[in-house]
Amino acid sequence: MPAPAEFLRYVDSQSDAFIGRLSDAVSIASISGDAAYRPKVVEMSNWLNAELQAVGVTTKQVDLGTHVMDGETLPIPPAILGRIGEDRTKKTVLVYGHFDVQPASKSDGWDTDPFVLTKHEDGRLIGRGSTDDKGPIMGWVNVLQWHHETQTPLPVNLVFCFEGMEEMDSEGLDDLVVRERDEWFKGVDCVCISDNYWLNTRTPALTYGLRGLVYFRLSISGPGRDLHSGVFGRTVHEPMTDLISLMSRLVDQSGNILIPGVDDMIGPAGAEELALYEKLDYSIDDVESAAGGKIALSDDKATVLMGRMRLPSLSLHGIEGAFAGPGAKTVIPAKVGGKFSIRLVPPQTPTAVEKLVRTYIDSEFAKLGTKNTMQLELLNDARPWVADWKHWNYEAAKTATEAIYKQTPDLMREGGSIPVTLTFAETLNVNVLLLPMGRGDDGAHSTNEKIDTSNYIEGTKLLGTYLYEVAVHAIA
Amino acid sequence: MPAPAEFLRYVDSQSDAFIGRLSDAVSIASISGDAAYRPKVVEMSNWLNAELQAVGVTTKQVDLGTHVMDGETLPIPPAILGRIGEDRTKKTVLVYGHFDVQPASKSDGWDTDPFVLTKHEDGRLIGRGSTDDKGPIMGWVNVLQWHHETQTPLPVNLVFCFEGMEEMDSEGLDDLVVRERDEWFKGVDCVCISDNYWLNTRTPALTYGLRGLVYFRLSISGPGRDLHSGVFGRTVHEPMTDLISLMSRLVDQSGNILIPGVDDMIGPAGAEELALYEKLDYSIDDVESAAGGKIALSDDKATVLMGRMRLPSLSLHGIEGAFAGPGAKTVIPAKVGGKFSIRLVPPQTPTAVEKLVRTYIDSEFAKLGTKNTMQLELLNDARPWVADWKHWNYEAAKTATEAIYKQTPDLMREGGSIPVTLTFAETLNVNVLLLPMGRGDDGAHSTNEKIDTSNYIEGTKLLGTYLYEVAVHAIA
């Protein structure tokens, strides 16, 4: 069941008004990570709540209590739960989005005021939150506007969950989802999250997998204070010598993880899966262009894409406590903490991989024969996720994408983590679809964040069409 | 020829006045490394110049031009050249000191105002510059005061060179020494520098050697910008992986330098030299107590002391450009610069060792098979120095120390570098003696820097007595 042609025409005709709506949203600097802007996130919650009500959504703003940031206790901005449609013969789709944004200021290097949506002549709509994640949220409101104005019943029931703390680890959201599982979210059949990006700038995409994460700090200490390398060099066990030696034993130059058992948890790709990677509209040139250097680990496209999407990876991020400034300081740092993380893929779990890491580090540390002491801390973890991409939720999105974009979407997995995905998948136990609106070069957390006008407008059509296709595919 | 008993009694009787002089010197916050305090260094130069003239020294303040610090062009504070005595039958001793100090403020953790000399009941005179290097300079002025007041001719001619930029790499000093070699410094027979510390807190010391230094930044770059480890992990060559691998190949856990040829340049210690280390009043406990941890590389005292004094050492200081903050940032840094340095001992030279390092790093980098690029920069270098400790200059200092302290001084080499030592040794081609006044725990560059009253007062006697012993030993 394609979306009504009248709806699609309406979206085109309302383009300026829809951009105006996004402009209003961007103008509220709802930066969740800066205490000074916290009232703006609350204002944004109120503004969005009113927008939803104006297009017929029943809402409630939910107080999520307080949290501590930089030693200050702050109120968590209220989340918004919404519902429209109660037809028990229809499927119920839960839509998630977040109305908070990353920090931004002109002095970071923006060409324009980040909180004034600026339309470039090439079609880019530039502003903080334009693509992450206000554009997609406004897309949903745009869809509802037509149905509300024309009194057209939606093809599905919709449940909304919009939060204002996504850029702050979604503080409070997990509890909310658990609490509302059998209340507000009761009867949800599938989830749709539009909060990531196409692989490239030309091909729409559906995302069915995310890597998980274990992030460690490997600390070595020994001296009671920082020492002078002239006075103590070659008299004591230096923590940096031990740490660098251990860090060098984690991953090789080809990206292979040297911790026994970690890579072994992943089986080879079957023919059907391999075909997915070979079909993706993404080349080695795309990878290297995005990285800004001719540094791909392989000349084989599927190998490189599988390195990102279906294999674990280990990165060394840096060292806390060592000398990091410019110049030539002759210090022997007393305590150094090496930061490294492993991206996980199913069937890996943070618990299983952490155990392998601990066993290996303990064993390698013992081999050093140093008198320094070692501590390994898990700073962060997230489970990996892979959805069934043959589910009707994905089929609906694929058909909708083909209808709007006349292209088969890339069926891809993200290398990074989007924790809320796990929250919904595991708490509600339904299929979750990541349906990106923006392009791979939108610069979500960077300066000059943008969404292209065509992505915003066609994306609005896509979201609406997807709902109609869900109604069809779910029955099939 | 011991110093006159009258002189020694005078020093004791003038203890309060001498502490008052040091207090006046400390009260001028002559921080050379902070542009805002530069006028204070000039004020200090003027104050010291007047002090020297008041005790009979002919002086000239020398303009050393300007230098650039943090992008600002600043005048270098005038150095002071002094001369007293022109008797061609006497030896001429050049005395060096510096009247600038390290930064200090109460907020750094000082218990008292760093620029108010505070006498603790245990005898410590606490204040910035008390031991580094205003105490020793005031010691010389104290010596001159008695000779001036009593019209007693000095046993040697004295030439002074006091600078106000020692804490800023002695900017301008090398040129001055070269310029004055055949002018103000003509006829100098030996040099005495009191600007280092005893090995411990109980035994006076003479220092006859310093290690040199080569300090490197090993940079690896590849990506055009910092990358997200989720998106790029296991798709590209990560600079940190390459850097950590190279840094792990430089030194082992026992302190052995893995760069072929570097350790090999040093022959084993002969019996006479070995005896020097065994005689030093410094135990493994002292090393570990100074380091603040039970982390000595060996249980053998001579081994540990030789590691500091007669062997090269390689320390890994840190990484510029990597993630160094707290928390769990999932970044793949685009360009990282590993800092490491090698302390050198004769016959090593920076040039010879740099060549070995470059050859090794080039070869190891090639083995990595990475597509990233590598750059090795020498950020700093200093030649090592060892003086003839059987020279009359040392014999004089040894006899003087025994006369004042009733102890044989530790004959030691420093693990660090004092570049001015090289400047004088190589430019004037005479024996240089390092004759420390303060103790090993004075905390020269730390909070609560102090000199003990007894070190200051007995040290004043020592400096005076040394001059008398030079007069005798030089003839013998």
mmCIF file of N, CA and C in Angstrom, chain B residues 260-343:
data_model
loop_
_atom_site.group_PDB
_atom_site.id
_atom_site.type_symbol
_atom_site.label_atom_id
_atom_site.label_comp_id
_atom_site.label_asym_id
_atom_site.label_seq_id
_atom_site.Cartn_x
_atom_site.Cartn_y
_atom_site.Cartn_z
ATOM 1 N N PRO B 260 69.995 -0.727 18.538
ATOM 2 C CA PRO B 260 71.319 -1.324 18.417
ATOM 3 C C PRO B 260 72.427 -0.274 18.453
ATOM 4 N N GLY B 261 73.440 -0.549 19.240
ATOM 5 C CA GLY B 261 74.617 0.319 19.283
ATOM 6 C C GLY B 261 74.640 1.325 20.409
ATOM 7 N N VAL B 262 73.456 1.681 20.959
ATOM 8 C CA VAL B 262 73.426 2.770 21.944
ATOM 9 C C VAL B 262 74.089 2.338 23.256
ATOM 10 N N ASP B 263 73.630 1.211 23.815
ATOM 11 C CA ASP B 263 74.258 0.743 25.057
ATOM 12 C C ASP B 263 75.715 0.316 24.822
ATOM 13 N N ASP B 264 75.964 -0.177 23.613
ATOM 14 C CA ASP B 264 77.303 -0.713 23.324
ATOM 15 C C ASP B 264 78.397 0.342 23.365
ATOM 16 N N MET B 265 78.016 1.619 23.288
ATOM 17 C CA MET B 265 79.031 2.669 23.262
ATOM 18 C C MET B 265 79.722 2.838 24.618
ATOM 19 N N ILE B 266 79.108 2.266 25.655
ATOM 20 C CA ILE B 266 79.641 2.479 26.999
ATOM 21 C C ILE B 266 80.396 1.224 27.450
ATOM 22 N N GLY B 267 81.650 1.378 27.807
ATOM 23 C CA GLY B 267 82.422 0.256 28.322
ATOM 24 C C GLY B 267 82.047 -0.032 29.765
ATOM 25 N N PRO B 268 82.480 -1.176 30.286
ATOM 26 C CA PRO B 268 82.205 -1.494 31.696
ATOM 27 C C PRO B 268 83.025 -0.578 32.614
ATOM 28 N N ALA B 269 82.556 -0.443 33.850
ATOM 29 C CA ALA B 269 83.275 0.393 34.814
ATOM 30 C C ALA B 269 84.529 -0.345 35.278
ATOM 31 N N GLY B 270 85.630 0.390 35.374
ATOM 32 C CA GLY B 270 86.840 -0.202 35.933
ATOM 33 C C GLY B 270 86.718 -0.293 37.454
ATOM 34 N N ALA B 271 87.685 -0.952 38.053
ATOM 35 C CA ALA B 271 87.626 -1.190 39.509
ATOM 36 C C ALA B 271 87.595 0.127 40.282
ATOM 37 N N GLU B 272 88.420 1.099 39.849
ATOM 38 C CA GLU B 272 88.499 2.366 40.574
ATOM 39 C C GLU B 272 87.153 3.099 40.499
ATOM 40 N N GLU B 273 86.557 3.084 39.306
ATOM 41 C CA GLU B 273 85.277 3.769 39.139
ATOM 42 C C GLU B 273 84.175 3.040 39.917
ATOM 43 N N LEU B 274 84.201 1.723 39.836
ATOM 44 C CA LEU B 274 83.202 0.933 40.547
ATOM 45 C C LEU B 274 83.237 1.257 42.046
ATOM 46 N N ALA B 275 84.466 1.422 42.557
ATOM 47 C CA ALA B 275 84.633 1.727 43.985
ATOM 48 C C ALA B 275 83.935 3.040 44.344
ATOM 49 N N LEU B 276 83.961 4.004 43.421
ATOM 50 C CA LEU B 276 83.285 5.284 43.673
ATOM 51 C C LEU B 276 81.804 5.059 43.967
ATOM 52 N N TYR B 277 81.171 4.203 43.170
ATOM 53 C CA TYR B 277 79.731 3.968 43.342
ATOM 54 C C TYR B 277 79.434 3.212 44.624
ATOM 55 N N GLU B 278 80.339 2.277 44.927
ATOM 56 C CA GLU B 278 80.105 1.498 46.137
ATOM 57 C C GLU B 278 80.262 2.351 47.389
ATOM 58 N N LYS B 279 81.111 3.387 47.292
ATOM 59 C CA LYS B 279 81.361 4.263 48.439
ATOM 60 C C LYS B 279 80.252 5.293 48.653
ATOM 61 N N LEU B 280 79.474 5.563 47.646
ATOM 62 C CA LEU B 280 78.474 6.642 47.755
ATOM 63 C C LEU B 280 77.480 6.362 48.880
ATOM 64 N N ASP B 281 77.191 7.421 49.607
ATOM 65 C CA ASP B 281 76.239 7.286 50.723
ATOM 66 C C ASP B 281 74.816 7.366 50.163
ATOM 67 N N TYR B 282 74.430 6.318 49.480
ATOM 68 C CA TYR B 282 73.111 6.306 48.844
ATOM 69 C C TYR B 282 72.709 4.850 48.657
ATOM 70 N N SER B 283 71.596 4.475 49.259
ATOM 71 C CA SER B 283 71.183 3.074 49.239
ATOM 72 C C SER B 283 69.992 2.882 48.303
ATOM 73 N N ILE B 284 69.679 1.628 48.064
ATOM 74 C CA ILE B 284 68.457 1.320 47.300
ATOM 75 C C ILE B 284 67.250 1.935 48.008
ATOM 76 N N ASP B 285 67.260 1.889 49.324
ATOM 77 C CA ASP B 285 66.166 2.509 50.076
ATOM 78 C C ASP B 285 66.055 4.001 49.779
ATOM 79 N N ASP B 286 67.217 4.668 49.664
ATOM 80 C CA ASP B 286 67.192 6.095 49.338
ATOM 81 C C ASP B 286 66.562 6.328 47.963
ATOM 82 N N VAL B 287 66.987 5.495 46.988
ATOM 83 C CA VAL B 287 66.431 5.633 45.638
ATOM 84 C C VAL B 287 64.918 5.440 45.683
ATOM 85 N N GLU B 288 64.484 4.389 46.379
ATOM 86 C CA GLU B 288 63.050 4.068 46.383
ATOM 87 C C GLU B 288 62.262 5.078 47.211
ATOM 88 N N SER B 289 62.905 5.593 48.252
ATOM 89 C CA SER B 289 62.223 6.610 49.038
ATOM 90 C C SER B 289 62.063 7.892 48.204
ATOM 91 N N ALA B 290 63.108 8.239 47.442
ATOM 92 C CA ALA B 290 63.007 9.424 46.578
ATOM 93 C C ALA B 290 61.975 9.215 45.475
ATOM 94 N N ALA B 291 61.888 7.983 44.965
ATOM 95 C CA ALA B 291 60.930 7.695 43.892
ATOM 96 C C ALA B 291 59.517 7.525 44.428
ATOM 97 N N GLY B 292 59.418 7.255 45.731
ATOM 98 C CA GLY B 292 58.095 7.069 46.310
ATOM 99 C C GLY B 292 57.490 5.718 46.003
ATOM 100 N N GLY B 293 58.337 4.722 45.721
ATOM 101 C CA GLY B 293 57.812 3.386 45.427
ATOM 102 C C GLY B 293 58.934 2.363 45.425
ATOM 103 N N LYS B 294 58.578 1.129 45.727
ATOM 104 C CA LYS B 294 59.574 0.035 45.762
ATOM 105 C C LYS B 294 59.780 -0.471 44.346
ATOM 106 N N ILE B 295 60.442 0.329 43.539
ATOM 107 C CA ILE B 295 60.479 0.042 42.110
ATOM 108 C C ILE B 295 61.891 0.087 41.518
ATOM 109 N N ALA B 296 62.931 -0.050 42.368
ATOM 110 C CA ALA B 296 64.295 -0.017 41.828
ATOM 111 C C ALA B 296 64.501 -1.169 40.851
ATOM 112 N N LEU B 297 65.279 -0.904 39.810
ATOM 113 C CA LEU B 297 65.496 -1.904 38.762
ATOM 114 C C LEU B 297 66.341 -3.068 39.237
ATOM 115 N N SER B 298 67.065 -2.893 40.334
ATOM 116 C CA SER B 298 67.946 -3.955 40.816
ATOM 117 C C SER B 298 68.037 -3.850 42.329
ATOM 118 N N ASP B 299 68.471 -4.937 42.954
ATOM 119 C CA ASP B 299 68.719 -4.900 44.396
ATOM 120 C C ASP B 299 70.168 -4.546 44.690
ATOM 121 N N ASP B 300 70.954 -4.386 43.634
ATOM 122 C CA ASP B 300 72.366 -4.068 43.817
ATOM 123 C C ASP B 300 72.578 -2.562 43.707
ATOM 124 N N LYS B 301 73.103 -1.972 44.768
ATOM 125 C CA LYS B 301 73.258 -0.516 44.848
ATOM 126 C C LYS B 301 74.109 0.053 43.712
ATOM 127 N N ALA B 302 75.263 -0.555 43.470
ATOM 128 C CA ALA B 302 76.140 -0.016 42.420
ATOM 129 C C ALA B 302 75.456 -0.082 41.063
ATOM 130 N N THR B 303 74.712 -1.148 40.815
ATOM 131 C CA THR B 303 73.990 -1.277 39.541
ATOM 132 C C THR B 303 72.994 -0.141 39.363
ATOM 133 N N VAL B 304 72.234 0.122 40.412
ATOM 134 C CA VAL B 304 71.216 1.172 40.321
ATOM 135 C C VAL B 304 71.881 2.543 40.158
ATOM 136 N N LEU B 305 72.944 2.799 40.926
ATOM 137 C CA LEU B 305 73.586 4.112 40.832
ATOM 138 C C LEU B 305 74.283 4.290 39.487
ATOM 139 N N MET B 306 74.852 3.214 38.972
ATOM 140 C CA MET B 306 75.476 3.318 37.650
ATOM 141 C C MET B 306 74.419 3.534 36.573
ATOM 142 N N GLY B 307 73.242 2.968 36.781
ATOM 143 C CA GLY B 307 72.142 3.209 35.840
ATOM 144 C C GLY B 307 71.807 4.688 35.734
ATOM 145 N N ARG B 308 71.952 5.381 36.837
ATOM 146 C CA ARG B 308 71.656 6.811 36.844
ATOM 147 C C ARG B 308 72.848 7.649 36.392
ATOM 148 N N MET B 309 74.066 7.211 36.750
ATOM 149 C CA MET B 309 75.211 8.102 36.608
ATOM 150 C C MET B 309 76.126 7.792 35.428
ATOM 151 N N ARG B 310 76.250 6.519 35.059
ATOM 152 C CA ARG B 310 77.237 6.231 34.026
ATOM 153 C C ARG B 310 76.678 5.446 32.844
ATOM 154 N N LEU B 311 75.370 5.258 32.810
ATOM 155 C CA LEU B 311 74.768 4.575 31.670
ATOM 156 C C LEU B 311 73.736 5.475 31.007
ATOM 157 N N PRO B 312 73.528 5.287 29.725
ATOM 158 C CA PRO B 312 72.431 6.011 29.083
ATOM 159 C C PRO B 312 71.103 5.424 29.555
ATOM 160 N N SER B 313 70.050 6.218 29.475
ATOM 161 C CA SER B 313 68.716 5.712 29.836
ATOM 162 C C SER B 313 67.720 6.204 28.804
ATOM 163 N N LEU B 314 66.685 5.406 28.603
ATOM 164 C CA LEU B 314 65.649 5.812 27.649
ATOM 165 C C LEU B 314 64.305 5.840 28.373
ATOM 166 N N SER B 315 63.661 7.000 28.333
ATOM 167 C CA SER B 315 62.340 7.146 28.960
ATOM 168 C C SER B 315 61.296 7.521 27.922
ATOM 169 N N LEU B 316 60.105 6.939 28.096
ATOM 170 C CA LEU B 316 58.950 7.266 27.256
ATOM 171 C C LEU B 316 58.110 8.271 28.034
ATOM 172 N N HIS B 317 57.962 9.468 27.495
ATOM 173 C CA HIS B 317 57.327 10.531 28.283
ATOM 174 C C HIS B 317 55.820 10.651 28.067
ATOM 175 N N GLY B 318 55.387 10.420 26.856
ATOM 176 C CA GLY B 318 53.962 10.574 26.594
ATOM 177 C C GLY B 318 53.700 10.727 25.111
ATOM 178 N N ILE B 319 52.459 11.051 24.794
ATOM 179 C CA ILE B 319 52.040 11.130 23.395
ATOM 180 C C ILE B 319 51.244 12.408 23.164
ATOM 181 N N GLU B 320 51.734 13.224 22.253
ATOM 182 C CA GLU B 320 51.048 14.453 21.872
ATOM 183 C C GLU B 320 50.008 14.113 20.799
ATOM 184 N N GLY B 321 48.802 14.612 20.958
ATOM 185 C CA GLY B 321 47.795 14.407 19.921
ATOM 186 C C GLY B 321 46.867 13.240 20.176
ATOM 187 N N ALA B 322 47.218 12.375 21.127
ATOM 188 C CA ALA B 322 46.323 11.268 21.471
ATOM 189 C C ALA B 322 45.321 11.764 22.527
ATOM 190 N N PHE B 323 44.335 10.941 22.828
ATOM 191 C CA PHE B 323 43.353 11.313 23.850
ATOM 192 C C PHE B 323 44.012 11.197 25.225
ATOM 193 N N ALA B 324 44.078 12.304 25.961
ATOM 194 C CA ALA B 324 44.793 12.308 27.242
ATOM 195 C C ALA B 324 43.887 12.669 28.413
ATOM 196 N N GLY B 325 42.637 12.952 28.140
ATOM 197 C CA GLY B 325 41.743 13.392 29.204
ATOM 198 C C GLY B 325 41.148 12.233 29.982
ATOM 199 N N PRO B 326 40.359 12.560 30.992
ATOM 200 C CA PRO B 326 39.625 11.504 31.688
ATOM 201 C C PRO B 326 38.465 11.035 30.800
ATOM 202 N N GLY B 327 37.830 9.957 31.222
ATOM 203 C CA GLY B 327 36.667 9.514 30.470
ATOM 204 C C GLY B 327 37.016 8.572 29.341
ATOM 205 N N ALA B 328 36.041 8.340 28.483
ATOM 206 C CA ALA B 328 36.122 7.258 27.504
ATOM 207 C C ALA B 328 35.800 7.760 26.106
ATOM 208 N N LYS B 329 36.703 8.552 25.542
ATOM 209 C CA LYS B 329 36.478 9.104 24.203
ATOM 210 C C LYS B 329 36.889 8.088 23.149
ATOM 211 N N THR B 330 35.988 7.802 22.227
ATOM 212 C CA THR B 330 36.240 6.745 21.244
ATOM 213 C C THR B 330 36.845 7.313 19.969
ATOM 214 N N VAL B 331 38.007 7.930 20.132
ATOM 215 C CA VAL B 331 38.632 8.611 19.008
ATOM 216 C C VAL B 331 39.794 7.784 18.449
ATOM 217 N N ILE B 332 39.957 7.849 17.136
ATOM 218 C CA ILE B 332 41.188 7.388 16.487
ATOM 219 C C ILE B 332 41.951 8.657 16.143
ATOM 220 N N PRO B 333 42.964 9.001 16.935
ATOM 221 C CA PRO B 333 43.634 10.286 16.685
ATOM 222 C C PRO B 333 44.344 10.273 15.327
ATOM 223 N N ALA B 334 44.238 11.402 14.612
ATOM 224 C CA ALA B 334 44.749 11.483 13.244
ATOM 225 C C ALA B 334 46.262 11.578 13.197
ATOM 226 N N LYS B 335 46.824 12.265 14.171
ATOM 227 C CA LYS B 335 48.282 12.443 14.185
ATOM 228 C C LYS B 335 48.748 12.369 15.623
ATOM 229 N N VAL B 336 49.683 11.481 15.883
ATOM 230 C CA VAL B 336 50.169 11.319 17.256
ATOM 231 C C VAL B 336 51.684 11.419 17.261
ATOM 232 N N GLY B 337 52.198 12.068 18.281
ATOM 233 C CA GLY B 337 53.644 12.259 18.379
ATOM 234 C C GLY B 337 54.166 11.697 19.689
ATOM 235 N N GLY B 338 54.837 10.576 19.623
ATOM 236 C CA GLY B 338 55.396 9.950 20.828
ATOM 237 C C GLY B 338 56.664 10.671 21.251
ATOM 238 N N LYS B 339 56.710 11.014 22.547
ATOM 239 C CA LYS B 339 57.885 11.714 23.062
ATOM 240 C C LYS B 339 58.762 10.721 23.821
ATOM 241 N N PHE B 340 60.001 10.649 23.449
ATOM 242 C CA PHE B 340 60.943 9.845 24.232
ATOM 243 C C PHE B 340 62.305 10.505 24.194
ATOM 244 N N SER B 341 63.090 10.211 25.202
ATOM 245 C CA SER B 341 64.421 10.804 25.237
ATOM 246 C C SER B 341 65.427 9.789 25.738
ATOM 247 N N ILE B 342 66.655 10.028 25.357
ATOM 248 C CA ILE B 342 67.765 9.189 25.815
ATOM 249 C C ILE B 342 68.761 10.092 26.532
ATOM 250 N N ARG B 343 69.062 9.749 27.766
ATOM 251 C CA ARG B 343 70.125 10.435 28.504
ATOM 252 C C ARG B 343 71.452 9.857 28.032
#
